[in-house]
Short mmCIF file of C-alpha atoms in Angstrom, two decimals:
data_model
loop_
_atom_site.label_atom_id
_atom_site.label_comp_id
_atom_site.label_asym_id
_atom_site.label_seq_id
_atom_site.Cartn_x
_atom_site.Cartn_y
_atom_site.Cartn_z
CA UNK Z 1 0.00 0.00 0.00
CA UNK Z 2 1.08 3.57 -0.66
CA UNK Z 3 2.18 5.88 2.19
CA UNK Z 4 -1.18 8.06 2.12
CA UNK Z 5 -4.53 8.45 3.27
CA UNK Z 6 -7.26 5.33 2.67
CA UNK Z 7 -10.06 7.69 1.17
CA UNK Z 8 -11.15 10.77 0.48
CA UNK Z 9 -11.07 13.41 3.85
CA UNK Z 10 -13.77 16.60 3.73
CA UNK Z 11 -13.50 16.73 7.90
CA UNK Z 12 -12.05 19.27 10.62
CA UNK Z 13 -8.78 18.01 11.24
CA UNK Z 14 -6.51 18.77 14.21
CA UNK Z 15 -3.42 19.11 14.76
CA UNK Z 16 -1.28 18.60 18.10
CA UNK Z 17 2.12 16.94 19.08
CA UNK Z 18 3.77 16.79 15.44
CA UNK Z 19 0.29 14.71 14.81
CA UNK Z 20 -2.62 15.78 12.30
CA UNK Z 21 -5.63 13.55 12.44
CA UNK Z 22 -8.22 14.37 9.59
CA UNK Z 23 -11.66 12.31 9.58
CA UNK Z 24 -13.48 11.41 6.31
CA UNK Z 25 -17.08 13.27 6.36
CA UNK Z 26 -18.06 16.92 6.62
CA UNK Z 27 -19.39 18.31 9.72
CA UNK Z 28 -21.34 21.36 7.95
CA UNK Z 29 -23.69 18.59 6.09
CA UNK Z 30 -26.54 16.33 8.33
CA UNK Z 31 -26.37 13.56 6.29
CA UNK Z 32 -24.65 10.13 7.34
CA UNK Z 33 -23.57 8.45 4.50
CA UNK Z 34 -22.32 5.42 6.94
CA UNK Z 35 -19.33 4.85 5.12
CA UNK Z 36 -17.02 7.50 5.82
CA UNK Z 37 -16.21 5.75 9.18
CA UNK Z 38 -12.63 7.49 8.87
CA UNK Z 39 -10.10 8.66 10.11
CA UNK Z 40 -6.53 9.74 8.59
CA UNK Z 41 -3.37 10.14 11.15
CA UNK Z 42 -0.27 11.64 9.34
CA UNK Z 43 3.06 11.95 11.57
CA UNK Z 44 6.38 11.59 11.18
CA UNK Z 45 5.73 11.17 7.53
CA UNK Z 46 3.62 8.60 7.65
CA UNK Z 47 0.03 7.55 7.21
CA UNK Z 48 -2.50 5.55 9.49
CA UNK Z 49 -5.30 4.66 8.41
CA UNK Z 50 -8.47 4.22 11.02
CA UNK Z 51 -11.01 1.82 8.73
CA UNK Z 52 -13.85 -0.40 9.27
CA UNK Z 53 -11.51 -2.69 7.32
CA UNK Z 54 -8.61 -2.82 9.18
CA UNK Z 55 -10.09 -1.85 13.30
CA UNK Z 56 -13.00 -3.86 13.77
CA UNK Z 57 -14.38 -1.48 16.51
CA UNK Z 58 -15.15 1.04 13.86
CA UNK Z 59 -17.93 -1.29 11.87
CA UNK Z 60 -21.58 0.06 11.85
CA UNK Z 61 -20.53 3.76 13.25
CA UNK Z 62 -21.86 6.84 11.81
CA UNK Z 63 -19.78 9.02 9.60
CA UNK Z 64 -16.46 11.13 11.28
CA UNK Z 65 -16.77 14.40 11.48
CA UNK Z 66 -14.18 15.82 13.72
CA UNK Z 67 -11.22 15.46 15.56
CA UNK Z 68 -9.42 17.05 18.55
CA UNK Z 69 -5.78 16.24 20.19
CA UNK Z 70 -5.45 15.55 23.97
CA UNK Z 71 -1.83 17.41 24.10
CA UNK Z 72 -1.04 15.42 27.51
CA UNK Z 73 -1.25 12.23 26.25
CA UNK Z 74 -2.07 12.23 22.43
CA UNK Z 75 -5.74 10.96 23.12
CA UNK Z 76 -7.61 11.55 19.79
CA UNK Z 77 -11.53 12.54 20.25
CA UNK Z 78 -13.74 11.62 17.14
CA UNK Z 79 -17.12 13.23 17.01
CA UNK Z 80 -19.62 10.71 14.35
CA UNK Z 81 -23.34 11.80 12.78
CA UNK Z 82 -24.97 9.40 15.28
CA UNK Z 83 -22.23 7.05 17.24
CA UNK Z 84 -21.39 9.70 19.79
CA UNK Z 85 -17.76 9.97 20.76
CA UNK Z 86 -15.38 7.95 19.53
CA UNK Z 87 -11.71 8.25 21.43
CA UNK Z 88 -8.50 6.02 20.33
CA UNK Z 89 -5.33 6.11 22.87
CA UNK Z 90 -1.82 6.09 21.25
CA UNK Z 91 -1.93 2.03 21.02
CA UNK Z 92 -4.82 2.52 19.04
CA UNK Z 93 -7.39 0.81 21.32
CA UNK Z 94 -11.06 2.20 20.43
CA UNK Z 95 -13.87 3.45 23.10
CA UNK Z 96 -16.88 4.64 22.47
CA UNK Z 97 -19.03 7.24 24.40
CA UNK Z 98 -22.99 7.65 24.15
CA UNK Z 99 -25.82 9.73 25.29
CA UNK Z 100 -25.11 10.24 29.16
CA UNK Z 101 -26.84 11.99 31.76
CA UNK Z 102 -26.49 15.95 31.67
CA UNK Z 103 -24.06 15.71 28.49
CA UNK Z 104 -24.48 14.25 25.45
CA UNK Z 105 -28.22 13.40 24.25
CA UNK Z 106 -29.70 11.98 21.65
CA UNK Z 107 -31.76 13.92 18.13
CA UNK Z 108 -35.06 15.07 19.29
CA UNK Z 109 -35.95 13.80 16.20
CA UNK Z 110 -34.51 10.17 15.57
CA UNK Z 111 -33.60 8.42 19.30
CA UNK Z 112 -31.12 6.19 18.06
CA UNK Z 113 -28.49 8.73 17.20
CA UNK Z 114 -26.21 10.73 19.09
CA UNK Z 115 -24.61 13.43 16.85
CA UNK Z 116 -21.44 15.54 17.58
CA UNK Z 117 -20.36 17.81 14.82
CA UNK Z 118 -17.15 19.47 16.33
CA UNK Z 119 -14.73 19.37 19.22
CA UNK Z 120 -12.19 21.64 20.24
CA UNK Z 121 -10.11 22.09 23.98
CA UNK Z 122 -10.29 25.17 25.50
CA UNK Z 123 -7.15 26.63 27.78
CA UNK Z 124 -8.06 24.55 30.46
CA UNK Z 125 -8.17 21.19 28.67
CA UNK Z 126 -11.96 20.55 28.40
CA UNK Z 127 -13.19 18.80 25.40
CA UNK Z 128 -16.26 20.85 23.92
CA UNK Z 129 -18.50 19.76 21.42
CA UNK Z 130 -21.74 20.56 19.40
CA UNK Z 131 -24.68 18.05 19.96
CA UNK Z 132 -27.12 19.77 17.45
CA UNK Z 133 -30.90 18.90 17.48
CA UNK Z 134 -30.74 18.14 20.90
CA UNK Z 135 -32.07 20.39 24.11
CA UNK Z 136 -29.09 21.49 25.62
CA UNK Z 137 -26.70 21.37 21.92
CA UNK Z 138 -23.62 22.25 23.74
CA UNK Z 139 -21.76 20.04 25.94
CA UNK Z 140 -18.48 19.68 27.16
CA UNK Z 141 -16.26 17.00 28.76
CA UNK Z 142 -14.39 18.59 31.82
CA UNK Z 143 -10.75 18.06 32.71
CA UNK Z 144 -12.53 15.79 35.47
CA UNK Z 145 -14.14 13.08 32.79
CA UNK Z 146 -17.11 14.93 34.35
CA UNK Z 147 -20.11 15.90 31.58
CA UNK Z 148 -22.09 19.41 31.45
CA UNK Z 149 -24.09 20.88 29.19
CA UNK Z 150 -25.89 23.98 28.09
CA UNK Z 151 -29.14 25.28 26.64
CA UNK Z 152 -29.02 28.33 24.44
CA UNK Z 153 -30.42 31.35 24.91
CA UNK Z 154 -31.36 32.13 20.93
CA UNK Z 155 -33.92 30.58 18.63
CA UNK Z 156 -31.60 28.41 16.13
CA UNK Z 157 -33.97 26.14 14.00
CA UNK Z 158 -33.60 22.44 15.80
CA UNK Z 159 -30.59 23.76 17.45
CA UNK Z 160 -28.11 22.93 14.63
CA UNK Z 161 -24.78 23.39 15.52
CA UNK Z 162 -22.37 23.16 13.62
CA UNK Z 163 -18.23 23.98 13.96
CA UNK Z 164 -16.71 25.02 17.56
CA UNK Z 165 -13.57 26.84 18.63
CA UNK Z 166 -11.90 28.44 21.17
CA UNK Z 167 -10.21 31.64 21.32
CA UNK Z 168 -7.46 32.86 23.30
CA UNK Z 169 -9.89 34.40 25.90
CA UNK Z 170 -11.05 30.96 26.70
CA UNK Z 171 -14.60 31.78 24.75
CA UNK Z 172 -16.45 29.19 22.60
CA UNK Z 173 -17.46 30.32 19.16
CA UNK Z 174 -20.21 28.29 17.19
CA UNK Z 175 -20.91 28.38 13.78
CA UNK Z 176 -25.09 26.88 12.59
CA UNK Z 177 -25.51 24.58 9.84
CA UNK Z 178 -28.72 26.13 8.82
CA UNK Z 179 -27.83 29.64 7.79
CA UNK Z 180 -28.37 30.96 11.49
CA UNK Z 181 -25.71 33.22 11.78
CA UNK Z 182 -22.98 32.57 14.91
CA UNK Z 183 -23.18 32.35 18.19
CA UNK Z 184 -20.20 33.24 20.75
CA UNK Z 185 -19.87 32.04 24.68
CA UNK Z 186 -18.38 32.65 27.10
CA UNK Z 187 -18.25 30.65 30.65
CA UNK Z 188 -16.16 33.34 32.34
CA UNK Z 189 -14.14 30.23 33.16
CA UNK Z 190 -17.03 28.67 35.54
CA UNK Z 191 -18.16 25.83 33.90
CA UNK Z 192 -20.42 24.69 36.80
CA UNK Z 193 -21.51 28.22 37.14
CA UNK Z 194 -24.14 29.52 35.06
CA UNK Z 195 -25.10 33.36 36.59
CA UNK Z 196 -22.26 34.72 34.95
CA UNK Z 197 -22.31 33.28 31.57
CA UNK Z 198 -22.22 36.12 28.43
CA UNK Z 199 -23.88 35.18 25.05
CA UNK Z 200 -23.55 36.64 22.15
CA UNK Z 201 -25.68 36.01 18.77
CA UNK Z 202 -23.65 37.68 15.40
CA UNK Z 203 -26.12 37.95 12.08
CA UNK Z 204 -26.65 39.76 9.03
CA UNK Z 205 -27.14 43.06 9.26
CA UNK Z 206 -26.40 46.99 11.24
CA UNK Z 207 -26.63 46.14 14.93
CA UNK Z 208 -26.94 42.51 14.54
CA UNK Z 209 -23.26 41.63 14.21
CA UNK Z 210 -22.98 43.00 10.31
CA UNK Z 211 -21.73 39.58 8.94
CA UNK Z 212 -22.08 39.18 4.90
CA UNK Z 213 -24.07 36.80 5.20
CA UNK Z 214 -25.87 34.59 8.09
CA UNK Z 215 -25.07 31.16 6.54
CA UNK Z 216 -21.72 30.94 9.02
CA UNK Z 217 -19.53 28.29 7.39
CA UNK Z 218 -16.12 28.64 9.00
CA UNK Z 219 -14.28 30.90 11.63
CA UNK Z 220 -10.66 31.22 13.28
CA UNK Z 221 -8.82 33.82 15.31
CA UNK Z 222 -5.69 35.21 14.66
CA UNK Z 223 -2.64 36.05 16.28
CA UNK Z 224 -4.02 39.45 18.01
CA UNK Z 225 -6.86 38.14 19.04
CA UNK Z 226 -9.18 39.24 16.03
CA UNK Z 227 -12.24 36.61 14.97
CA UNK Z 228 -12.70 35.70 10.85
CA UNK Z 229 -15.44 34.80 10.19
CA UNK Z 230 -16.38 32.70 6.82
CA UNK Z 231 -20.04 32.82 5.12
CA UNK Z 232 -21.66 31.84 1.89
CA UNK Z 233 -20.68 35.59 1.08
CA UNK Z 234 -17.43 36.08 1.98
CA UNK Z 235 -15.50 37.43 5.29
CA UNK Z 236 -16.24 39.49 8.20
CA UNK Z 237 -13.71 40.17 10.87
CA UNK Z 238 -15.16 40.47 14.45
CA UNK Z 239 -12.56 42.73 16.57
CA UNK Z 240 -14.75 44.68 19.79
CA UNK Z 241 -12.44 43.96 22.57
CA UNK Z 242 -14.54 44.30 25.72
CA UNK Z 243 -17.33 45.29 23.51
CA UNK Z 244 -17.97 42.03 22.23
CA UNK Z 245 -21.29 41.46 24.29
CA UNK Z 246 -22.61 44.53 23.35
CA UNK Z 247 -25.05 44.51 20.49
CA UNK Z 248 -24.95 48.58 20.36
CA UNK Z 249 -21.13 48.48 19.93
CA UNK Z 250 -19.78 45.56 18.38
CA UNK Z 251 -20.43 44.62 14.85
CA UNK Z 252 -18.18 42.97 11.93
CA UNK Z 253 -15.82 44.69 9.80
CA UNK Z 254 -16.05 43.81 6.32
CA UNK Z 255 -12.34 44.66 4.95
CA UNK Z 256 -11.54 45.66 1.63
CA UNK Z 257 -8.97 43.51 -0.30
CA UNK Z 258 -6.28 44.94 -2.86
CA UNK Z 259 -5.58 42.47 -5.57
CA UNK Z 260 -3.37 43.64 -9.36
CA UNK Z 261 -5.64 46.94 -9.61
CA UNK Z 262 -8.98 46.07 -8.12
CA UNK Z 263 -10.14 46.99 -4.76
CA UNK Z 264 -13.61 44.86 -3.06
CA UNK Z 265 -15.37 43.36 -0.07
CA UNK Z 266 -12.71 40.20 0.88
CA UNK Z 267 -13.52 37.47 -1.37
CA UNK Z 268 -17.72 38.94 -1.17
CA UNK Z 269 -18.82 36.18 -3.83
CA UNK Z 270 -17.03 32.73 -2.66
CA UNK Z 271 -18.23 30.35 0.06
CA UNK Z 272 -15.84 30.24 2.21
CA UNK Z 273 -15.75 26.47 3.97
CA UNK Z 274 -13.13 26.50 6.04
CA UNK Z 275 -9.91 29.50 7.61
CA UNK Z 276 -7.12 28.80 9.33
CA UNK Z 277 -4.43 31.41 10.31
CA UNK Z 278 -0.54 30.43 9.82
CA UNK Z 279 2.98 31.65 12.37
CA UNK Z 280 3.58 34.29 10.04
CA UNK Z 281 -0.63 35.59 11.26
CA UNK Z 282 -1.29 34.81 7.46
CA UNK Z 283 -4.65 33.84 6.11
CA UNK Z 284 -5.34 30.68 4.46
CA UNK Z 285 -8.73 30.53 2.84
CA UNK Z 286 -11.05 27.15 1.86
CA UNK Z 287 -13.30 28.10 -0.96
CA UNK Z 288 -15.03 25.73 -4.06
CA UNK Z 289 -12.87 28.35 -6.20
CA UNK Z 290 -9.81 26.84 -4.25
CA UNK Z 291 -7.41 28.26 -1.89
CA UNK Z 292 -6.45 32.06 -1.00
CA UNK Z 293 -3.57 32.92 1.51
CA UNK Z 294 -4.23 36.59 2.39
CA UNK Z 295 -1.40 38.95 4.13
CA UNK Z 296 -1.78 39.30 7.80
CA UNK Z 297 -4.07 42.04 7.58
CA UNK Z 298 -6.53 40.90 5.09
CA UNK Z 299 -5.73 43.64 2.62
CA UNK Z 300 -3.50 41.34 0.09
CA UNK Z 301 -4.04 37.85 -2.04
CA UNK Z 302 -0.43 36.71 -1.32
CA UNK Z 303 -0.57 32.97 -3.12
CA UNK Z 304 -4.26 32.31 -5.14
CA UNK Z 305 -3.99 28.18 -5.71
CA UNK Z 306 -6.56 26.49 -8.23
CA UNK Z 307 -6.18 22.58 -9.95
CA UNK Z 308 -5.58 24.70 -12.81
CA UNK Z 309 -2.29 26.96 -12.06
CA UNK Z 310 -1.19 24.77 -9.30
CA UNK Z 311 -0.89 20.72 -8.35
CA UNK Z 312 -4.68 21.35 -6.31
CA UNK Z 313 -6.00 18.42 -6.41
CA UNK Z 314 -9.69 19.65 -6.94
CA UNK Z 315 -11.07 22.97 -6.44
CA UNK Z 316 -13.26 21.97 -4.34
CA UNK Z 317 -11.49 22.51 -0.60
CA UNK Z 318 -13.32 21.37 2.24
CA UNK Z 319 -10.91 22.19 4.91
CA UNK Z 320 -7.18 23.09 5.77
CA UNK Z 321 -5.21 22.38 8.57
CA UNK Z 322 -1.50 23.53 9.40
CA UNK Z 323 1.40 21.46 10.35
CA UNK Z 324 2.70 24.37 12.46
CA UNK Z 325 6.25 22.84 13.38
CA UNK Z 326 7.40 22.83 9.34
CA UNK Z 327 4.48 25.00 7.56
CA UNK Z 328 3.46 22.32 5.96
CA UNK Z 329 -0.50 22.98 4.81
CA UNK Z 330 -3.11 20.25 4.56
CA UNK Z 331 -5.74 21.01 1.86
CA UNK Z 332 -8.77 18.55 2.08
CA UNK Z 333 -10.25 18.83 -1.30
CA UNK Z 334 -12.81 16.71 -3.25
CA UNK Z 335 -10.64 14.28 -4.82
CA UNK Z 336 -8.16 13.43 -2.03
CA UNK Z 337 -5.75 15.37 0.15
CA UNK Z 338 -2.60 17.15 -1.19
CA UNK Z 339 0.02 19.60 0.76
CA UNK Z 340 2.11 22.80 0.34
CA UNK Z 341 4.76 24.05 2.03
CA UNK Z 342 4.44 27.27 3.08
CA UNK Z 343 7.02 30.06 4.23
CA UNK Z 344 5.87 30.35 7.92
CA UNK Z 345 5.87 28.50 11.28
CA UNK Z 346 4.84 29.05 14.55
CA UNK Z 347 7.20 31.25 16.29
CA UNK Z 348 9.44 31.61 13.24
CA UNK Z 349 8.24 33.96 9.77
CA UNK Z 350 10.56 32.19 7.48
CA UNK Z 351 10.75 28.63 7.52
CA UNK Z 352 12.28 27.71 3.88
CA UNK Z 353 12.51 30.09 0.37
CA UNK Z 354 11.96 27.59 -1.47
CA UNK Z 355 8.05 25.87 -2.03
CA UNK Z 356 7.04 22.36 -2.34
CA UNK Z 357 3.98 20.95 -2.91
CA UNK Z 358 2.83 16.66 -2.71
CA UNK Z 359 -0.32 15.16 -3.15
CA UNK Z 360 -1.56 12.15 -1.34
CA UNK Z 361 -3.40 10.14 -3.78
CA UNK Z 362 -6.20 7.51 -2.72
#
């Protein structure tokens, strides 16, 4: 077998320890297709492959749809369109986690699945995740193995969560997979305590959070703290400062981009699936018109990649994720996974002059 992925990856990767872990199915759709049961671990150059053909414990679970890294000990988290939680130690052993009293629950609608469509650790290493159509759609795993989980203040059609992060503030931010704009948390670092939570709901529109568009497909903060946010209709950058819970003060900047003699709203007619933000603070951009990496600022197209002027695999580019110790980015596109390595890594603006680029064929 060649050293590469066992199928085609649309998922939210992760990436921790020198490890990336990308699952096969993607978290913005509902639909389980039951076979993309998947999930692809690249380190130290090589490929593992999690299958229903090869790890027995995977057979008859619901399609992967994201990952997240325990840093302490390399634990990977799965979240599945039905199966629960799926976790796998560094020996590879499987265990699964269902519904469970005041955390995960199971769709209002269909009793036999338990959906999670994101995970992501926050500074204090709890796992969070997004438990859509359920009562209480965000939950979270504490430091503890202890479970809580919350009910949301805003009327979001069967409560469909989508994508979850963290910010450097220790607040959640959660994107809807039903063009319900985004929704922003923040526990005050009291998970048990509930009196002092601060919610935040970000649409289109003057005084509603000003985003391009309400269908919320990706978002990512950068390196001072600022939030991108990716829609159907381009970008909006949230940066309010303590005037992020205020709905009279804090609204989205939509930034103008320069690019050859052309000036516009950033990127205002692509559907933007997926951002993530490089050492050098650079943007890279997920689009079905391919990739974008933008200056640190927003204001310049610095690389523009399509299949066409570039080894791309496919236009089509679910997701990215960054191997931050060598620069080295991950594009998850429709036709497999392929790489590029870029000029920056964490704590060090140039990494190599020269640029290389490999695909990972299926």
């Amino acid at each position: 077998m060649p050293n590469g992925p066992g199928g085609i990856a649309t998922g939210q990767a992760a990436f921790q320890n020198e490890t990336i872990a990308i699952p096969a199915a993607d978290p913005n759709t509902i639909y389980n297709s039951a076979i993309k049961n998947q999930l692809f671990v690249f380190k130290n150059e090589q490929w593992k492959n999690y299958t229903p053909e090869n790890t027995n414990a995977l057979k008859g679970l619901a399609d992967f749809t994201s990952t997240a890294i325990d840093p302490t000990n390399e634990y990977m988290y799965i979240g599945t369109k039905g199966s629960g939680l799926v976790g796998i130690d560094k020996d590879g052993k499987i265990n699964l986690q269902g519904p469970v009293d005041g955390g995960l629950q199971v769709d209002r609608d269909v009793n036999s699945l338990c959906t999670i469509a994101s995970l992501a650790f926050d500074l204090g290493l709890n796992l969070w995740m997004t438990n859509p159509n359920t009562n209480a759609p965000l939950v979270v795993k504490k430091k503890d193995g202890t479970w809580k989980n919350y009910s949301v203040p805003f009327d979001v059609s069967k409560n469909q969560f989508s994508k979850i992060i963290t910010d450097s503030e220790n607040r959640k931010w959660i994107t809807t997979s039903n063009g319900k704009g985004l929704i922003c948390f923040d526990d005050r670092r009291t998970i048990d305590v509930t009196s002092d939570d601060q919610w935040r709901y970000f649409l289109q529109g003057t005084g509603q959070g000003n985003l391009p568009s309400s269908n919320v497909l990706s978002v990512a903060e950068d390196q001072t703290g600022n939030i991108w946010v990716g829609t159907d209709r381009g970008i909006g950058i949230i940066q309010c400062g303590n005037d992020l819970f205020s709905s009279s003060k804090c609204d989205a900047t939509l930034p103008i981009v320069q690019q050859d003699n052309f000036a516009g709203l950033l990127l205002a007619n692509e559907i933007i699936n997926d951002i993530k933000v490089d050492g050098a603070d650079r943007k890279w951009i997920a689009s079905k018109n391919g990739v974008w990496l933008l200056s640190a600022d927003g204001r310049k197209v610095v690389y523009r990649f399509t299949s066409s002027n570039s080894k791309l695999l496919d236009n089509m580019v679910y997701s990215i994720v960054i191997q931050e110790n060598t620069g080295e980015v991950f594009f998850m596109t429709a036709k497999g996974i392929c790489s590029f390595r870029s000029t920056a890594i964490r704590r060090s603006e140039e990494h190599t002059s020269e640029l290389q680029s490999r695909q990972y064929l299926v």
